[in-house]
Coordinates of C-alpha atoms and ligand atoms in Angstrom, one line a residue:
M82 CA -6.0 -83.5 -8.0
S83 CA -5.8 -87.3 -8.4
D84 CA -3.4 -89.0 -5.7
N85 CA -2.7 -91.7 -8.5
L86 CA -0.3 -89.8 -10.5
I87 CA 2.4 -92.0 -12.2
V88 CA 5.6 -92.1 -10.8
R89 CA 8.7 -90.8 -12.6
T90 CA 12.0 -92.1 -12.6
P91 CA 14.3 -89.1 -12.0
S92 CA 16.2 -89.8 -14.9
A93 CA 13.1 -90.8 -17.2
Y94 CA 12.5 -88.5 -20.0
S95 CA 9.0 -87.1 -20.1
Y96 CA 8.8 -86.6 -23.8
P97 CA 7.1 -83.2 -24.3
L98 CA 4.6 -82.7 -27.4
I99 CA 6.9 -80.2 -29.0
I100 CA 7.5 -79.7 -32.9
K101 CA 11.2 -81.0 -32.5
N102 CA 9.9 -84.3 -31.6
M103 CA 7.7 -84.4 -34.7
F104 CA 10.7 -83.2 -36.7
L105 CA 13.0 -85.6 -35.3
A106 CA 10.7 -88.7 -35.1
P107 CA 8.1 -88.4 -37.8
I108 CA 5.5 -91.1 -38.5
V109 CA 7.2 -92.1 -41.8
D110 CA 10.8 -90.9 -41.9
N111 CA 11.6 -90.7 -45.6
P112 CA 15.0 -89.0 -46.2
D113 CA 15.1 -89.2 -50.1
Q114 CA 11.5 -87.7 -50.5
E115 CA 11.1 -84.4 -52.4
I116 CA 10.0 -81.0 -51.5
V117 CA 9.4 -79.3 -54.5
Y118 CA 9.1 -75.2 -54.8
R119 CA 7.4 -74.2 -58.2
D120 CA 9.5 -75.1 -61.2
S121 CA 12.6 -73.6 -59.6
L122 CA 13.9 -75.9 -56.7
R123 CA 13.7 -79.2 -55.4
F124 CA 15.4 -81.0 -52.9
S125 CA 15.0 -84.0 -50.3
Y126 CA 13.9 -84.4 -46.7
R127 CA 17.5 -85.2 -45.9
E128 CA 18.5 -81.6 -47.3
F129 CA 15.3 -80.1 -45.8
K130 CA 16.6 -81.2 -42.2
K131 CA 19.7 -79.6 -42.8
R132 CA 18.1 -76.5 -44.2
V133 CA 16.0 -76.2 -40.9
R134 CA 19.0 -76.5 -38.9
R135 CA 20.9 -73.9 -41.0
L136 CA 18.1 -71.4 -40.6
A137 CA 18.0 -71.9 -36.9
N138 CA 21.7 -71.0 -37.1
A139 CA 21.0 -67.9 -39.0
L140 CA 18.2 -66.9 -37.0
T141 CA 20.3 -67.3 -33.9
A142 CA 23.4 -65.4 -35.2
M143 CA 20.8 -62.4 -35.9
G144 CA 19.8 -62.4 -32.6
V145 CA 16.6 -64.6 -32.3
K146 CA 16.3 -65.9 -29.0
P147 CA 13.4 -67.9 -27.0
G148 CA 10.2 -65.8 -26.4
D149 CA 10.9 -63.6 -29.6
T150 CA 8.3 -63.1 -32.3
V151 CA 9.6 -63.7 -36.0
A152 CA 7.1 -62.8 -38.5
I153 CA 7.2 -64.0 -42.2
M154 CA 5.5 -62.6 -45.3
D155 CA 5.8 -64.9 -48.0
W156 CA 3.7 -66.7 -50.7
D157 CA 3.4 -70.6 -50.1
S158 CA 7.3 -71.8 -50.3
H159 CA 9.8 -74.1 -48.9
R160 CA 11.2 -71.1 -47.1
Y161 CA 7.6 -70.8 -45.3
L162 CA 7.9 -74.7 -44.4
E163 CA 11.5 -74.2 -43.0
C164 CA 10.1 -71.4 -40.9
F165 CA 7.1 -73.4 -39.5
Y166 CA 9.9 -75.9 -38.0
A167 CA 12.9 -73.8 -37.1
V168 CA 11.2 -70.7 -35.6
P169 CA 9.0 -72.5 -33.0
M170 CA 11.7 -75.1 -32.4
L171 CA 14.0 -72.1 -31.2
G172 CA 11.4 -71.4 -28.8
A173 CA 10.3 -68.3 -30.8
I174 CA 6.9 -67.4 -32.0
L175 CA 6.1 -67.5 -35.8
H176 CA 3.7 -64.9 -36.7
T177 CA 2.5 -65.8 -40.2
V178 CA 1.4 -62.3 -41.7
N179 CA -1.7 -62.2 -44.0
V180 CA -0.1 -60.4 -46.9
R181 CA -3.7 -59.8 -48.4
L182 CA -4.6 -57.4 -45.6
S183 CA -4.4 -53.6 -46.2
P184 CA -1.2 -52.1 -45.5
E185 CA -2.8 -50.5 -42.4
Q186 CA -4.1 -53.7 -41.3
I187 CA -0.6 -55.3 -41.9
I188 CA 1.2 -52.7 -39.6
Y189 CA -1.5 -53.2 -37.2
T190 CA -0.7 -56.9 -36.9
I191 CA 3.1 -56.4 -36.8
D192 CA 3.0 -53.9 -34.0
H193 CA 0.0 -55.8 -32.1
A194 CA 2.0 -59.0 -32.2
E195 CA 5.2 -57.1 -31.2
D196 CA 7.2 -59.0 -34.1
D197 CA 11.0 -58.6 -33.4
F198 CA 12.2 -59.9 -36.7
L199 CA 10.3 -59.9 -40.3
L200 CA 11.4 -62.3 -43.2
V201 CA 9.7 -60.4 -46.3
N202 CA 9.4 -61.6 -49.9
S203 CA 11.0 -58.8 -51.9
E204 CA 7.6 -58.6 -53.7
F205 CA 6.4 -57.0 -50.6
L206 CA 8.8 -54.5 -50.3
P207 CA 6.8 -51.8 -51.8
I208 CA 4.2 -52.6 -49.0
L209 CA 7.1 -52.2 -46.7
D210 CA 8.1 -49.0 -48.4
Q211 CA 4.5 -47.4 -47.6
I212 CA 4.6 -48.5 -44.0
K213 CA 8.1 -48.3 -42.7
G214 CA 9.1 -46.0 -40.2
R215 CA 5.5 -46.8 -38.7
I216 CA 6.3 -50.5 -37.6
N217 CA 7.6 -50.0 -34.0
T218 CA 9.1 -52.9 -32.9
V219 CA 11.0 -54.9 -35.7
K220 CA 14.6 -54.9 -35.2
E221 CA 15.8 -56.6 -38.3
F222 CA 14.5 -57.8 -41.4
V223 CA 15.8 -60.6 -44.0
I224 CA 14.8 -60.6 -47.5
L225 CA 13.2 -63.6 -49.3
H226 CA 13.9 -63.5 -53.1
D227 CA 13.0 -65.5 -56.0
D228 CA 15.8 -65.0 -58.8
E229 CA 13.3 -64.6 -61.7
N230 CA 11.9 -61.7 -59.8
G231 CA 15.0 -59.7 -60.9
P232 CA 16.8 -57.3 -58.8
I233 CA 15.6 -56.3 -55.4
T234 CA 13.7 -53.2 -55.0
E235 CA 15.7 -50.2 -53.6
L236 CA 13.7 -48.8 -50.7
S237 CA 13.4 -45.1 -50.2
I238 CA 14.5 -45.1 -47.0
P239 CA 16.7 -48.0 -46.1
I240 CA 15.8 -50.4 -43.3
P241 CA 18.0 -52.8 -41.5
I242 CA 18.5 -55.8 -43.3
V243 CA 20.6 -58.8 -42.4
G244 CA 20.7 -60.3 -45.7
E245 CA 18.9 -62.5 -48.2
Y246 CA 17.4 -65.9 -47.0
E247 CA 19.3 -68.2 -49.4
A248 CA 22.6 -66.5 -48.7
L249 CA 22.2 -66.6 -44.9
L250 CA 21.6 -70.0 -45.2
A251 CA 24.3 -70.9 -47.3
K252 CA 26.6 -69.3 -44.7
A253 CA 25.2 -71.3 -41.8
S254 CA 26.2 -74.6 -40.2
A255 CA 24.0 -77.4 -40.9
Q256 CA 24.5 -78.6 -37.2
F257 CA 22.3 -77.5 -34.6
E258 CA 20.9 -78.9 -31.4
F259 CA 17.5 -77.6 -30.5
A260 CA 16.6 -77.7 -26.8
D261 CA 13.6 -79.2 -25.1
L262 CA 10.9 -76.7 -24.5
D263 CA 7.4 -76.8 -22.4
E264 CA 5.0 -78.2 -24.6
N265 CA 2.7 -75.4 -23.8
T266 CA 5.2 -72.8 -25.2
R267 CA 3.5 -70.7 -27.6
A268 CA 4.7 -71.8 -31.4
T269 CA 2.4 -69.6 -33.6
T270 CA 0.4 -66.5 -33.9
F271 CA -1.7 -65.0 -36.4
Y272 CA -4.7 -62.6 -36.9
T273 CA -8.6 -63.3 -38.1
T274 CA -10.4 -60.5 -39.5
G275 CA -13.5 -61.8 -38.5
T276 CA -16.6 -59.7 -39.3
T277 CA -16.2 -56.9 -37.0
G278 CA -13.5 -54.7 -35.4
L279 CA -9.7 -54.6 -35.8
P280 CA -7.9 -58.1 -36.7
K281 CA -7.9 -60.4 -33.6
G282 CA -4.8 -62.3 -32.8
V283 CA -5.1 -66.2 -32.1
Y284 CA -2.1 -68.3 -30.8
F285 CA -1.1 -72.1 -30.7
S286 CA 1.1 -73.8 -28.7
H287 CA 3.7 -77.0 -29.9
R288 CA 1.4 -79.3 -27.7
Q289 CA -1.7 -78.1 -29.7
L290 CA -0.2 -78.3 -33.0
V291 CA 1.3 -81.8 -32.5
L292 CA -2.3 -83.2 -31.3
H293 CA -3.9 -81.4 -34.2
T294 CA -1.3 -83.0 -36.6
L295 CA -1.6 -86.5 -35.2
S296 CA -5.4 -86.2 -35.0
T297 CA -6.0 -85.1 -38.6
I298 CA -3.5 -87.8 -39.8
A299 CA -5.7 -90.4 -37.9
A300 CA -8.9 -89.0 -39.3
L301 CA -7.8 -88.9 -42.9
G302 CA -5.7 -92.0 -43.0
T303 CA -8.5 -94.0 -41.5
S304 CA -11.3 -93.0 -43.7
A305 CA -13.2 -96.1 -45.3
K306 CA -13.1 -95.4 -48.8
Q307 CA -12.2 -92.0 -49.9
G308 CA -10.4 -88.9 -49.0
R309 CA -7.5 -90.8 -47.4
F310 CA -4.2 -89.0 -46.9
H311 CA -1.4 -91.6 -46.9
Q312 CA 2.3 -92.3 -47.7
Q313 CA 1.9 -92.1 -51.5
D314 CA 0.3 -88.8 -51.8
V315 CA 2.0 -85.8 -53.3
Y316 CA 0.7 -82.8 -51.3
M317 CA 0.3 -79.3 -52.6
P318 CA -1.5 -76.5 -50.5
I319 CA -4.1 -74.0 -52.2
T320 CA -5.0 -72.6 -48.9
P321 CA -2.2 -70.1 -48.0
M322 CA 0.4 -70.8 -45.4
F323 CA -0.5 -67.4 -43.8
H324 CA -4.1 -68.4 -42.9
V325 CA -4.4 -71.1 -40.2
H326 CA -1.1 -73.0 -40.9
A327 CA -2.3 -73.9 -44.4
W328 CA -5.0 -76.0 -42.4
G329 CA -2.1 -77.6 -40.6
F330 CA -1.3 -79.7 -43.8
P331 CA 2.5 -78.5 -44.0
Y332 CA 2.9 -80.4 -40.5
I333 CA 0.7 -83.3 -41.4
A334 CA 2.6 -83.8 -44.8
T335 CA 6.0 -83.6 -43.2
T336 CA 5.3 -85.9 -40.4
T337 CA 3.9 -88.2 -43.0
G338 CA 7.0 -88.1 -45.2
V339 CA 5.0 -87.6 -48.5
K340 CA 6.1 -85.4 -51.3
Q341 CA 5.4 -81.8 -51.0
V342 CA 4.8 -79.0 -53.8
Y343 CA 5.0 -75.4 -52.7
P344 CA 3.3 -73.1 -55.5
G345 CA 4.3 -69.8 -54.7
K346 CA 1.7 -67.3 -55.4
Y347 CA -1.7 -68.7 -56.6
V348 CA -1.8 -68.4 -60.3
P349 CA -4.4 -70.8 -61.9
S350 CA -2.4 -72.1 -64.7
T351 CA 0.8 -72.5 -62.4
L352 CA -1.3 -74.5 -59.9
L353 CA -2.7 -76.6 -62.6
N354 CA 0.5 -77.1 -64.3
L355 CA 2.3 -78.1 -61.0
M356 CA -0.9 -80.7 -60.5
K357 CA 0.0 -82.1 -63.8
T358 CA 3.9 -82.2 -63.8
E359 CA 4.4 -83.0 -60.1
K360 CA 1.5 -85.5 -60.0
V361 CA -0.2 -83.8 -57.2
T362 CA -2.9 -86.1 -55.2
F363 CA -3.9 -84.1 -52.2
S364 CA -5.0 -80.4 -51.7
H365 CA -7.3 -78.0 -49.8
C366 CA -9.1 -74.9 -50.7
V367 CA -12.0 -72.7 -50.4
P368 CA -14.7 -73.1 -53.0
T369 CA -14.0 -69.8 -54.7
I370 CA -10.5 -70.9 -55.6
L371 CA -11.6 -74.3 -56.8
S372 CA -14.0 -72.4 -59.1
M373 CA -11.3 -70.3 -60.3
L374 CA -9.6 -73.4 -61.1
I375 CA -12.6 -75.0 -62.7
A376 CA -13.0 -71.8 -65.1
S377 CA -9.5 -71.8 -66.3
P378 CA -8.8 -72.9 -69.7
E379 CA -6.1 -75.6 -69.0
F380 CA -8.9 -77.5 -66.5
E381 CA -10.5 -79.5 -69.0
S382 CA -7.3 -81.0 -70.6
I383 CA -5.8 -82.3 -67.2
D384 CA -6.3 -85.5 -65.8
L385 CA -7.5 -84.8 -62.0
S386 CA -8.9 -88.4 -61.4
N387 CA -6.0 -88.8 -58.9
W388 CA -6.8 -85.6 -57.0
K389 CA -8.2 -85.6 -53.7
V390 CA -9.4 -81.9 -52.6
L391 CA -10.7 -81.0 -49.1
I392 CA -12.9 -78.1 -49.3
G393 CA -13.3 -75.6 -46.4
G394 CA -13.5 -71.9 -45.1
A395 CA -17.2 -72.1 -46.7
A396 CA -19.8 -74.6 -47.5
L397 CA -18.9 -76.9 -50.4
P398 CA -21.9 -76.1 -53.1
K399 CA -23.7 -79.2 -54.5
K400 CA -23.1 -77.9 -57.9
M401 CA -19.4 -77.7 -57.6
C402 CA -19.2 -81.1 -55.7
R403 CA -21.1 -82.5 -58.8
I404 CA -18.7 -80.9 -61.4
A405 CA -15.5 -82.0 -59.7
K406 CA -17.0 -85.6 -59.3
A407 CA -17.7 -85.9 -62.9
K408 CA -14.1 -85.1 -63.6
G409 CA -13.0 -87.8 -61.0
I410 CA -11.9 -85.7 -58.4
D411 CA -12.4 -86.9 -54.8
I412 CA -13.8 -83.9 -53.3
F413 CA -15.4 -83.4 -49.7
T414 CA -15.5 -81.0 -47.1
G415 CA -13.6 -80.1 -43.6
Y416 CA -14.6 -77.3 -41.2
G417 CA -12.8 -75.1 -38.8
M418 CA -11.9 -71.5 -38.3
S419 CA -8.7 -69.5 -37.5
E420 CA -9.4 -70.0 -33.7
T421 CA -9.6 -73.7 -34.0
C422 CA -6.0 -74.2 -35.7
P423 CA -8.3 -75.2 -37.7
I424 CA -9.4 -78.5 -38.2
L425 CA -12.8 -79.6 -36.6
T426 CA -14.6 -81.9 -38.7
L427 CA -14.4 -83.9 -41.9
A428 CA -17.1 -85.1 -44.4
H429 CA -16.0 -88.7 -45.3
V430 CA -18.5 -91.0 -47.2
G431 CA -18.5 -94.1 -45.1
N432 CA -18.5 -97.9 -46.1
E433 CA -22.2 -97.9 -47.0
E434 CA -23.4 -98.1 -50.7
L435 CA -25.1 -94.8 -51.9
S436 CA -26.7 -93.4 -54.5
D437 CA -24.8 -90.6 -56.3
D438 CA -27.2 -87.9 -55.1
A439 CA -26.6 -89.2 -51.4
D440 CA -23.0 -89.5 -51.8
T441 CA -22.9 -85.8 -53.1
E442 CA -25.1 -84.8 -49.9
I443 CA -22.5 -86.2 -47.5
R444 CA -19.5 -84.9 -49.2
C445 CA -21.2 -81.3 -48.8
K446 CA -22.0 -81.6 -45.1
T447 CA -19.9 -79.9 -42.8
G448 CA -18.9 -83.3 -41.5
R449 CA -18.0 -85.3 -38.3
S450 CA -15.9 -84.5 -35.6
L451 CA -12.0 -85.2 -35.5
P452 CA -10.5 -87.6 -32.8
L453 CA -10.5 -85.7 -29.4
T454 CA -13.0 -82.8 -30.5
Q455 CA -16.1 -82.6 -28.9
I456 CA -18.6 -80.5 -30.9
R457 CA -22.3 -79.7 -29.4
V458 CA -25.1 -77.8 -31.4
V459 CA -26.8 -75.8 -28.8
D460 CA -29.7 -73.2 -28.1
E461 CA -29.1 -69.8 -26.1
E462 CA -29.3 -71.7 -22.7
M463 CA -26.6 -74.2 -23.6
N464 CA -29.0 -76.8 -24.1
D465 CA -28.2 -79.4 -26.9
V466 CA -30.7 -79.1 -30.0
P467 CA -32.5 -82.5 -30.9
A468 CA -30.1 -84.5 -33.4
D469 CA -33.0 -84.5 -36.1
G470 CA -31.1 -82.7 -38.8
E471 CA -33.5 -79.8 -38.7
S472 CA -33.3 -78.0 -35.3
V473 CA -30.6 -75.3 -35.4
G474 CA -28.3 -74.1 -32.9
E475 CA -24.8 -72.6 -32.4
I476 CA -21.9 -74.9 -32.7
V477 CA -19.7 -75.1 -29.5
V478 CA -16.7 -77.0 -29.3
R479 CA -14.1 -78.5 -27.1
S480 CA -10.7 -79.8 -28.5
P481 CA -7.2 -79.9 -27.3
W482 CA -6.2 -77.4 -30.2
L483 CA -8.4 -74.2 -29.9
T484 CA -6.7 -70.9 -29.2
Q485 CA -7.1 -70.2 -25.5
G486 CA -7.9 -66.6 -26.0
Y487 CA -7.3 -63.6 -28.6
L488 CA -4.0 -62.1 -28.1
K489 CA -3.9 -59.2 -25.2
D490 CA -8.0 -58.9 -25.6
S491 CA -9.4 -60.4 -22.3
R492 CA -12.9 -59.1 -23.2
N493 CA -13.2 -60.8 -26.6
S494 CA -11.5 -64.0 -25.1
E495 CA -14.3 -64.4 -22.3
T496 CA -17.0 -64.0 -24.9
L497 CA -15.4 -66.5 -27.0
W498 CA -14.9 -68.9 -24.3
K499 CA -18.4 -68.2 -22.5
G500 CA -19.3 -71.1 -20.2
G501 CA -16.3 -73.2 -21.0
Y502 CA -16.8 -73.9 -24.6
L503 CA -15.4 -72.2 -27.6
H504 CA -18.2 -70.4 -29.4
T505 CA -17.9 -70.7 -33.2
G506 CA -20.6 -68.3 -34.1
D507 CA -21.7 -70.8 -36.6
V508 CA -25.4 -72.0 -36.8
A509 CA -26.0 -75.5 -37.7
T510 CA -27.9 -78.7 -37.6
I511 CA -26.7 -82.2 -36.3
N512 CA -28.6 -85.4 -37.3
A513 CA -28.6 -89.0 -35.8
D514 CA -25.3 -90.0 -37.5
N515 CA -23.5 -86.9 -35.8
Y516 CA -23.1 -85.2 -39.2
I517 CA -22.9 -81.5 -38.5
N518 CA -24.3 -79.2 -41.2
I519 CA -23.8 -75.3 -41.0
T520 CA -26.6 -73.3 -42.2
D521 CA -25.2 -70.0 -41.6
R522 CA -22.7 -67.7 -39.5
M523 CA -24.7 -66.1 -36.8
K524 CA -24.2 -62.8 -38.2
D525 CA -25.4 -64.0 -41.6
V526 CA -28.7 -65.5 -40.8
I527 CA -31.4 -63.7 -42.3
K528 CA -34.5 -63.2 -40.0
V529 CA -37.7 -63.1 -42.3
G530 CA -41.0 -62.2 -40.2
G531 CA -39.0 -63.7 -37.2
E532 CA -38.0 -66.9 -38.7
W533 CA -34.6 -67.8 -39.8
L534 CA -33.8 -68.4 -43.2
S535 CA -30.4 -70.2 -44.3
S536 CA -28.5 -68.0 -46.7
L537 CA -26.2 -71.1 -47.3
E538 CA -29.1 -73.4 -48.3
L539 CA -30.7 -70.8 -50.6
E540 CA -27.3 -70.0 -52.2
D541 CA -26.8 -73.8 -52.7
I542 CA -30.3 -74.1 -54.4
I543 CA -29.8 -70.9 -56.5
N544 CA -26.3 -72.2 -57.8
L545 CA -28.2 -75.4 -59.2
H546 CA -29.6 -73.1 -61.8
S547 CA -27.8 -73.7 -65.1
R548 CA -27.1 -70.0 -65.6
V549 CA -25.5 -69.1 -62.5
V550 CA -21.9 -69.1 -62.0
E551 CA -21.8 -67.6 -58.4
V552 CA -24.3 -66.3 -55.8
A553 CA -24.3 -64.8 -52.5
V554 CA -27.4 -64.3 -50.6
I555 CA -27.7 -61.6 -47.9
G556 CA -30.4 -60.2 -45.5
I557 CA -31.8 -56.6 -46.5
N558 CA -34.1 -54.4 -44.4
D559 CA -37.7 -54.6 -45.3
D560 CA -40.4 -52.7 -43.7
K561 CA -43.1 -55.5 -43.5
W562 CA -40.9 -58.5 -42.7
G563 CA -38.0 -57.0 -41.0
E564 CA -35.6 -58.6 -43.3
R565 CA -35.6 -60.3 -46.8
P566 CA -33.3 -62.1 -48.9
L567 CA -31.3 -60.5 -51.4
A568 CA -29.7 -62.8 -54.1
L569 CA -26.5 -61.5 -55.7
I570 CA -25.7 -63.4 -58.8
I571 CA -23.2 -63.9 -61.5
L572 CA -24.6 -65.4 -64.8
D573 CA -22.7 -67.1 -67.4
S574 CA -22.3 -65.5 -70.7
A575 CA -24.7 -68.1 -72.6
G576 CA -27.5 -65.5 -73.5
D577 CA -30.2 -63.1 -72.1
A578 CA -30.2 -62.8 -68.4
P579 CA -33.2 -64.9 -67.0
K580 CA -36.0 -62.8 -65.6
E581 CA -36.3 -62.6 -61.6
K582 CA -39.2 -64.8 -61.9
D583 CA -37.4 -67.5 -63.4
I584 CA -34.8 -67.9 -60.7
I585 CA -37.8 -67.7 -58.2
N586 CA -39.4 -70.5 -59.9
H587 CA -36.3 -72.4 -59.9
V588 CA -36.3 -72.1 -55.9
R589 CA -40.1 -72.8 -56.0
S590 CA -39.4 -76.3 -57.4
F591 CA -37.2 -77.0 -54.3
I592 CA -40.0 -75.3 -51.9
D593 CA -42.7 -77.5 -53.7
R594 CA -40.5 -80.5 -52.6
G595 CA -40.1 -79.6 -49.0
L596 CA -36.2 -78.6 -49.5
M597 CA -36.8 -74.8 -48.8
T598 CA -38.9 -72.5 -46.6
K599 CA -41.4 -70.4 -48.3
L600 CA -40.0 -67.5 -47.1
A601 CA -37.4 -67.9 -49.9
L602 CA -40.1 -66.5 -52.2
L603 CA -39.7 -63.1 -50.7
M604 CA -36.4 -63.1 -52.3
K605 CA -34.9 -60.1 -54.6
V606 CA -32.7 -60.7 -57.4
E607 CA -29.8 -58.6 -58.5
Y608 CA -27.4 -59.6 -61.4
V609 CA -23.6 -58.5 -60.7
D610 CA -20.3 -58.7 -62.2
I611 CA -18.4 -59.3 -59.2
I612 CA -19.1 -60.5 -55.7
D613 CA -16.7 -59.0 -53.0
K614 CA -14.2 -61.4 -51.2
T615 CA -12.3 -61.4 -47.9
S616 CA -8.5 -61.5 -47.9
V617 CA -8.8 -65.3 -48.0
G618 CA -11.1 -65.7 -50.9
K619 CA -14.3 -66.3 -49.3
I620 CA -17.6 -64.1 -49.9
N621 CA -17.6 -61.0 -47.7
K622 CA -21.0 -60.7 -46.4
K623 CA -20.0 -57.7 -44.3
E624 CA -19.2 -55.9 -47.2
L625 CA -22.1 -56.8 -49.5
R626 CA -24.5 -55.6 -46.6
K627 CA -22.5 -52.4 -45.9
K628 CA -22.9 -51.5 -49.5
R629 CA -26.7 -52.1 -49.6
Q630 CA -27.6 -50.2 -46.4
Ligands
AMP210 P1 -11.7 -68.3 -40.8 O1 -11.6 -68.1 -39.6 O2 -11.6 -67.1 -41.6 O3 -11.1 -69.5 -41.2 O4 -13.4 -68.5 -41.0 C1 -14.0 -69.5 -40.3 C2 -15.4 -69.6 -40.6 O5 -15.7 -70.0 -41.9 C3 -16.1 -70.5 -39.8 O6 -16.6 -69.9 -38.4 C4 -17.5 -70.8 -40.6 O7 -18.2 -69.7 -40.8 C5 -16.8 -70.6 -41.9 N1 -16.7 -72.1 -42.6 C6 -15.5 -72.8 -42.4 N2 -15.5 -74.1 -43.1 C7 -16.7 -74.1 -43.4 C8 -17.7 -75.2 -44.0 N3 -17.1 -76.6 -44.3 N4 -19.0 -75.0 -44.2 C9 -19.5 -73.8 -44.0 N5 -18.8 -72.7 -43.5 C10 -17.5 -72.9 -43.2

C-alpha cells in the first residue's frame, strides 16, 4: 500500500463512478434531443429524465430495494433504456433476459439470477404461461405493452401483476433523489450461452459501466477519419439490449446526448424504414443481421451513405465489407464478448492513404485495443507470440470492465481468470501495428494432420466466390488427417450449383497466392438451405458439428 495516498478533506465529495453521475452530468446535456420508439412514441431527454424518476418511484412503490434483482424481457425499447438507468441507480441489479433462449433456459437464468421482479413484454406472456409456477423467486410482475398488440393475453393461471408499465409511470411522481452508491455495486447481470454447458451469468458494476462508456466514447470520437461517433449522430441499436448492454451503446448515446431510435423487434423492413425516416447515422450489429438487411427488397432504394455500422460478435467478411462500402456505408469491426462488457477493440482506419483493398483489409481486422485495455496474444505458457501477423495464440486481456467471475460458479471463474488475465478462448495473430486478428475460437480451430487451419480465414475466402451467399466451415473427423474442413454453403439462386471442384479451385487461387494453407484443399463441400444460428444470430458451430458427428 502506498504511503502517499491523497488527503481527503472530511467534507470533500469523493465522486464515485456510478451510473447516477453519468445520468446527472452527461458529456453533452441536450434536453431537447429526441428519444424515439418505432413509429409510436417520441419524447425529449428532458422527459426521459422525468420518466426515469417516475420509474424509480414506481419500482420503489412495488417494493424494489437495493440488492434486489429486477429482470426485463423486452425487445429494444425506450422502456429498456429507462431500466438501464432507473434499476441500477436504485442500487438494484438489472437482469437483461435473453428472450431468444428456450423457455427452459429462460427459467434457468431467472432462477439462477434469483430475480425478484420481472418486467415482461405482453408478447412473451405465452412463454411465461408455459413456465410460471416453475419460476421460484419472482414476487411481482409488470407488463410492458404496445397498444397495437391488442388486448393483453389472459394467462391460464394468474400471476401477481402490479400493473402495466405506462400506467404505473403515469401514476408516479417525477421527483426522485437517487442515493449515492459504492461504485463497485453490481449494476447488471445477464447470461452467456457459450459453447458448452448451462448458461453462465456475468455481472458488471457501476464503475465498470462508467469506464466502458467513457473509454468507448474516447476511442470512437477520436478516430482520424471514419467510424466516429459524435453529437450529430442518430443512434439505433441492431444488437439486442438483452445482449451485453447492446454493446454499451445506450449508455454511450445517452452520455453523448444524441438522438436515439429504438426499433422494437428486429424486422428488416421496420429497421430500414426507421433508418430512412429518422435519418439514423450509427448502428452496430452482427454480420448475419447486416446480410439480412442487404437481402431485403428495400435495401437498394435507401440512401445509406451517412450510415456508420460497427460489426462485431463475429468476423466481418470481406465480401460484406465491399458490398457495404460500395453503398457508401462506413463499415468497420469491433470485438468483445459477454464477459468483457463488451468492447475491447475497434478497427478504425488511420490517417494513412490506402488502396481500396488495404482499407477493406483494416476494416475487417479485429482491431486495436480500447483505452485502458491491455490485450496480449499468448502461447500455452503465457509467452507473447511474435507480433508478426502470423504466429497464433490465445487473446488474454486486462481492462477495468471485465466480469470478475461467473455468477455462483467459482470453478469456471478460476478458469476464466487463470494467471490474472481473462482468457477469451479466441485464437488470433497480432501485427507490428498492434492490430489483432482473430482466426478462430479455440473450440472451432480445425486441426488437420496436427496443423491449425483457420475456419474464419477459409470462410472469408469461400465467401468471395460469386455464387456463395453464406458459408460456415467446421472440422469433421477424418481417419487419415484427424480432422478435415467441411464447408457448408448457401448458394444464390442464379443457376445450377457449382461443382465441388469449382469451389476448391476458387480456394486454390488463394493458396497459389500464399493467402491460405494447402490443407484447405482437403475441404469437403456441402450445399445447404440453412445454417444454424445462436440466440444472438451468430453461426452455431457447436450445433453444426453435433449434427455431423
Ligand atoms: P458473445 O459472448 O456471445 O458476445 O461472443 C463472444 C465471441 O464472439 C468472442 O469470444 C469471439 O469468438 C466472437 N467475436 C466477437 N467479435 C468478433 C470479431 N470482431 N471477430 C471475430 N470474432 C468475434
